[in-house]
PDB file of C-alpha atoms in Angstrom:
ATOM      1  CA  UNK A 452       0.000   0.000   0.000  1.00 43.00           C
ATOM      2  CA  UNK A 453       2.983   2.300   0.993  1.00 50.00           C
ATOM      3  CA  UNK A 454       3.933   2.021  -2.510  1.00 48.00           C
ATOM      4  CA  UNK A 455       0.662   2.679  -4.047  1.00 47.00           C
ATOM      5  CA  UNK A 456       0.208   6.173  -2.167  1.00 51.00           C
ATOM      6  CA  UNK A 457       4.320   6.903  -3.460  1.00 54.00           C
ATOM      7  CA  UNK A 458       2.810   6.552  -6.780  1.00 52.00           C
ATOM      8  CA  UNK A 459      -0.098   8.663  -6.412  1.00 49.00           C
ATOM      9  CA  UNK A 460       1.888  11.336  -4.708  1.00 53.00           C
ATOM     10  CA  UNK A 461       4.395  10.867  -7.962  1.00 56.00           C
ATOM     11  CA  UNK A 462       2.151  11.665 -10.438  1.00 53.00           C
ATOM     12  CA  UNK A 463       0.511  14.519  -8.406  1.00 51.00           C
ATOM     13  CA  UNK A 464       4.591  15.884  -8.990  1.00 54.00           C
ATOM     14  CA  UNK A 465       4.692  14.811 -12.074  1.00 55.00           C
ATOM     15  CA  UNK A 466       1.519  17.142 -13.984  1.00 51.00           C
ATOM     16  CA  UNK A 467       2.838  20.204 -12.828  1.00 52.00           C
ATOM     17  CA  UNK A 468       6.546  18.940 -14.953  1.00 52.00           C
ATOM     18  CA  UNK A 469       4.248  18.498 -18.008  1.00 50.00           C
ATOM     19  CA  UNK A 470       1.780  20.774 -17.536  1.00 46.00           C
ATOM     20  CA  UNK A 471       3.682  22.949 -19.493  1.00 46.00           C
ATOM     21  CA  UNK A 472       3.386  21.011 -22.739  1.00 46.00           C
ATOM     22  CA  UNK A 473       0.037  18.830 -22.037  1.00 51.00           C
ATOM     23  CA  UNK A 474      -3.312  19.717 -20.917  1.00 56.00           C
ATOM     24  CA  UNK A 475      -4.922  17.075 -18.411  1.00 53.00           C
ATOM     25  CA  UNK A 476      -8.222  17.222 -17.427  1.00 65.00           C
ATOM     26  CA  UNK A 477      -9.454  16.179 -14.280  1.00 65.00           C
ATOM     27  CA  UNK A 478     -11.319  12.799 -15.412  1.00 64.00           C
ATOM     28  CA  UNK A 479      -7.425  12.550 -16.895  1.00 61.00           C
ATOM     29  CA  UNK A 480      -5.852  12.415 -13.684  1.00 61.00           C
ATOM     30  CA  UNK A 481      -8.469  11.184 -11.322  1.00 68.00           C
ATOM     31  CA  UNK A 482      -8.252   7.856 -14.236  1.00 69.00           C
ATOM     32  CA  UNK A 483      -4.281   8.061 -13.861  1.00 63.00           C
ATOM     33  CA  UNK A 484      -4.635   7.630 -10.182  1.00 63.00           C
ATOM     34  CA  UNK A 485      -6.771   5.396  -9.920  1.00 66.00           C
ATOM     35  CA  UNK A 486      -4.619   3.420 -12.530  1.00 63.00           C
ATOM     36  CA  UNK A 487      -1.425   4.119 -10.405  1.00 60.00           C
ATOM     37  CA  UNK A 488      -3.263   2.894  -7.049  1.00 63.00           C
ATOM     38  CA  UNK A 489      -3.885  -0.725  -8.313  1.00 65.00           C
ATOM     39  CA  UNK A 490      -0.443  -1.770  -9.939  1.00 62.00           C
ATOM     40  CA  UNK A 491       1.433  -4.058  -7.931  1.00 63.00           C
ATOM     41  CA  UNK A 492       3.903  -2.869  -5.501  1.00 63.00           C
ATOM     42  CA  UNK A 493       7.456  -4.017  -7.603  1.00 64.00           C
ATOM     43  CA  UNK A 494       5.215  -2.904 -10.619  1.00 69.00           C
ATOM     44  CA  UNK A 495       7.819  -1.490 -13.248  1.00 85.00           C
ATOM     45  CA  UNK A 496      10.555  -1.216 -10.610  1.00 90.00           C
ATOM     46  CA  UNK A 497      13.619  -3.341  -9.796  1.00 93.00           C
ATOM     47  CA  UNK A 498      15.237  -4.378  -6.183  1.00 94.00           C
ATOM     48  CA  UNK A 499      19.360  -3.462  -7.108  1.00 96.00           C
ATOM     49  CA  UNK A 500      20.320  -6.919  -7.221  1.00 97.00           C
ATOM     50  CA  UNK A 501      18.171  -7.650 -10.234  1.00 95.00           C
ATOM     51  CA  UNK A 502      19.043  -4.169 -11.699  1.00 96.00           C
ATOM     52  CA  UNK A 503      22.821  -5.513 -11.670  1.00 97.00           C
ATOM     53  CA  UNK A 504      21.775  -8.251 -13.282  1.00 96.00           C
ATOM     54  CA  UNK A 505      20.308  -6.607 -16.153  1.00 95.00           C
ATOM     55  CA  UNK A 506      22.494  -4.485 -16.792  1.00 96.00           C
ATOM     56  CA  UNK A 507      25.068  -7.506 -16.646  1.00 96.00           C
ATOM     57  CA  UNK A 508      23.203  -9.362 -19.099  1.00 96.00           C
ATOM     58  CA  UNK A 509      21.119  -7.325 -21.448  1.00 95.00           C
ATOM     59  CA  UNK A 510      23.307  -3.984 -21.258  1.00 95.00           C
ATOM     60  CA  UNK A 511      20.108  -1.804 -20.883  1.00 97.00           C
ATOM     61  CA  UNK A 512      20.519   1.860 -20.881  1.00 98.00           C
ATOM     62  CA  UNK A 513      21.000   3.257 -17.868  1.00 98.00           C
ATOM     63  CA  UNK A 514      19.120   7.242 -16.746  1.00 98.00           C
ATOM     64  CA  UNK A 515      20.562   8.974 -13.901  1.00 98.00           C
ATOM     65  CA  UNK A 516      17.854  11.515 -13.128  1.00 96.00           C
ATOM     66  CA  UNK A 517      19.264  13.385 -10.636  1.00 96.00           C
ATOM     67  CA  UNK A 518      21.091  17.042 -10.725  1.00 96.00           C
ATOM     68  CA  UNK A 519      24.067  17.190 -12.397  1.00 97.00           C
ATOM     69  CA  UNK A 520      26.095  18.199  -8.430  1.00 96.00           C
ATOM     70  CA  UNK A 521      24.468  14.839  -7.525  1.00 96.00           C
ATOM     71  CA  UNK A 522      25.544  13.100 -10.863  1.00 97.00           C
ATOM     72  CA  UNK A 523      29.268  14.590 -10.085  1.00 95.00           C
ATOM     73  CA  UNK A 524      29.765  12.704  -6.602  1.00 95.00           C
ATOM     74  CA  UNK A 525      28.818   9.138  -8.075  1.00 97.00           C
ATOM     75  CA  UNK A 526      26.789   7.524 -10.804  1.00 97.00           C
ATOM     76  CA  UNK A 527      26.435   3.909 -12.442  1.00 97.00           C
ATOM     77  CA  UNK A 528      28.971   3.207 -14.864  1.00 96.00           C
ATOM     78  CA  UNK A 529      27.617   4.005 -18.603  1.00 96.00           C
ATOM     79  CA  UNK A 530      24.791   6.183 -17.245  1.00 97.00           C
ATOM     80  CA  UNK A 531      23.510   9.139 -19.154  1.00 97.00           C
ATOM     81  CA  UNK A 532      22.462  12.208 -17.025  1.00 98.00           C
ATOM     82  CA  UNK A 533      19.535  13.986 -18.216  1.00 97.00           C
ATOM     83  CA  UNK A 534      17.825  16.018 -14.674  1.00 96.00           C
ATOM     84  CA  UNK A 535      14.211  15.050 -14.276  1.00 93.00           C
ATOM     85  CA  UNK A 536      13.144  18.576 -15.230  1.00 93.00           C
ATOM     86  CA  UNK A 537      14.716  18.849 -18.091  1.00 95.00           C
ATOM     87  CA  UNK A 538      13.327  14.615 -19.480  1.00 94.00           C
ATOM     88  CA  UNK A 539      10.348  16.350 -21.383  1.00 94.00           C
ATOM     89  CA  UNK A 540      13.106  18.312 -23.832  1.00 95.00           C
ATOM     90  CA  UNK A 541      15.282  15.925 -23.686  1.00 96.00           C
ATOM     91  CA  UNK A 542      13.092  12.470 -24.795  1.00 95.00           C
ATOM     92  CA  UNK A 543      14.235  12.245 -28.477  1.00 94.00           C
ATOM     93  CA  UNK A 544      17.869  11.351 -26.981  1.00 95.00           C
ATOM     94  CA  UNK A 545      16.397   8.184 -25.324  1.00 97.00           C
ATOM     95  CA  UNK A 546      16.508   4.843 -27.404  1.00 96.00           C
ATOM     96  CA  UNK A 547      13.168   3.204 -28.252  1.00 93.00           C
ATOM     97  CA  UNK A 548      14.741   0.279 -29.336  1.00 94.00           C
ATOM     98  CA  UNK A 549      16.203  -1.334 -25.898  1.00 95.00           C
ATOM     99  CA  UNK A 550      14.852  -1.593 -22.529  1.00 96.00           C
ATOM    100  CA  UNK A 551      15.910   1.877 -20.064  1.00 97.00           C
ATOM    101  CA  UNK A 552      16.881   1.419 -16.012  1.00 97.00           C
ATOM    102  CA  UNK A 553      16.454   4.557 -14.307  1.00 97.00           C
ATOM    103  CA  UNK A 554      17.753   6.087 -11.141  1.00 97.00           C
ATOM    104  CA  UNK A 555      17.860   9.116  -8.879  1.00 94.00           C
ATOM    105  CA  UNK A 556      18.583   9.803  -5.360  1.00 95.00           C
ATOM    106  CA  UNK A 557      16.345   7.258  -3.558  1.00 91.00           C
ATOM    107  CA  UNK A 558      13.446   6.435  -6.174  1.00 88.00           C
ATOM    108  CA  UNK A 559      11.169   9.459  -6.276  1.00 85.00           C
ATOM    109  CA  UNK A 560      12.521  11.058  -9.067  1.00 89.00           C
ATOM    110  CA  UNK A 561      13.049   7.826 -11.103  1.00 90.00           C
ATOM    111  CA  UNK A 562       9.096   6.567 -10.552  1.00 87.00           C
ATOM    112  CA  UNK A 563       8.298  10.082 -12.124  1.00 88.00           C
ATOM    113  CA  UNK A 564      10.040   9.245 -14.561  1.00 92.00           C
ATOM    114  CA  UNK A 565       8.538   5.942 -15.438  1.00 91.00           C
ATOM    115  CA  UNK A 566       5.757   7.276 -15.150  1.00 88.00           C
ATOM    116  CA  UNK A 567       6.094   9.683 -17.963  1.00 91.00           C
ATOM    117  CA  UNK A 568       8.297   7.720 -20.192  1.00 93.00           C
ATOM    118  CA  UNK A 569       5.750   4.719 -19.864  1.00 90.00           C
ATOM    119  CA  UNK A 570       3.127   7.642 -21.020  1.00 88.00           C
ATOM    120  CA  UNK A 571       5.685   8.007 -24.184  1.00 92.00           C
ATOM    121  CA  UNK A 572       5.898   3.927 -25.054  1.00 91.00           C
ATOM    122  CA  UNK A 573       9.373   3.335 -23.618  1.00 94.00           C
ATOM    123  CA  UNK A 574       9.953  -0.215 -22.064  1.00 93.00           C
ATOM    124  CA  UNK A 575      11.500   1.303 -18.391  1.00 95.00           C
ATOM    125  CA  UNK A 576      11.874   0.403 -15.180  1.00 94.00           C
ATOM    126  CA  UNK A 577      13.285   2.194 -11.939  1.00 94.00           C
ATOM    127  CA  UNK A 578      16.492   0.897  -9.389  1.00 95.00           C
ATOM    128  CA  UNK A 579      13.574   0.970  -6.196  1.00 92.00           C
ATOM    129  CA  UNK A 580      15.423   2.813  -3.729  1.00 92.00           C
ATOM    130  CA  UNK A 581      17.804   4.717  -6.418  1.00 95.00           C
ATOM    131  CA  UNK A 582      21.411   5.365  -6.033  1.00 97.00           C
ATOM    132  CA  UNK A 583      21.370   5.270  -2.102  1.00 96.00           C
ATOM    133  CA  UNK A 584      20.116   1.364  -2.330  1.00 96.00           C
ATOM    134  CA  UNK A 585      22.667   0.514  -5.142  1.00 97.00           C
ATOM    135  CA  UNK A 586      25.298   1.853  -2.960  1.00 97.00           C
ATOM    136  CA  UNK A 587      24.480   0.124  -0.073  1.00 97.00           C
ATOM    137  CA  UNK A 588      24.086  -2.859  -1.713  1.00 97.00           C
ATOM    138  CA  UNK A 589      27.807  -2.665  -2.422  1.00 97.00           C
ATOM    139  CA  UNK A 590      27.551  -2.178  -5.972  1.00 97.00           C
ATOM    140  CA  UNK A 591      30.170  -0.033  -8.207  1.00 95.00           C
ATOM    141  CA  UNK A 592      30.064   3.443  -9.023  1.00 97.00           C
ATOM    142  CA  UNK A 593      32.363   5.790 -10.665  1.00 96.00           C
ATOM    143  CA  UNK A 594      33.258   9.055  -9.177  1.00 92.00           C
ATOM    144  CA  UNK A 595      34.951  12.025 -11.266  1.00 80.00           C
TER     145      UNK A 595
END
């Protein structure tokens, strides 16, 4: 349930992000709520452990959507950093054609994220608990 309210609370974020570029009406959201309050609870995201094993085996590509300062004091190795404010200009850089893993801080951003790049037809999932959880699961990251 915890995770059903996180989502609801995600896309409430989320419409003022796109507002600027798509009207919603408020059958629209009320319908994306309700749609967001019955997925399951690992519904489009993954624990680390099976994130490192995707990215082992199928080399998806990998969205860090925090702030570039953030970005600068550790990321995934291979991931691209586009902010989460700045996804909606930035979309056409993203690759239809292979499955995306996204990140942030400790999972809000990335759900937002999913949300919206779900909304565009991308095949994406988020690292549940972001960077923070692939750290201390004693995975490597690079720092500049």
């Amino acid at each position: 349930m915890k995770t059903h309210k996180l989502m609801l609370v995600v896309l409430l974020a989320l419409v003022p992000v796109l507002a600027s570029s798509t009207n919603f009406s408020a059958l629209t959201i009320r319908e994306v709520g309700n749609f967001l309050t019955a997925l399951p609870t690992d519904f489009y995201g993954v624990q680390p452990p099976a994130a490192k094993a995707q990215i082992d085996a199928i080399k998806p590509f990998l969205l860090d959507v925090r702030e570039p300062n953030e970005y600068k004091e550790g990321f995934l190795a291979g991931a691209v950093n586009i902010p989460i404010r700045d996804l909606p200009a930035k979309i056409t850089s993203l690759p239809k054609d292979k499955p995306i893993l996204v990140y942030c801080g400790i999972g809000h951003r990335g759900a937002m994220a999913v949300v919206f790049l779900r909304g565009q037809g991308y095949n994406v999932k988020s690292i549940m608990g972001g960077y923070k959880a692939w750290v201390a699961a004693n995975f490597p990251v690079v720092k500049e």
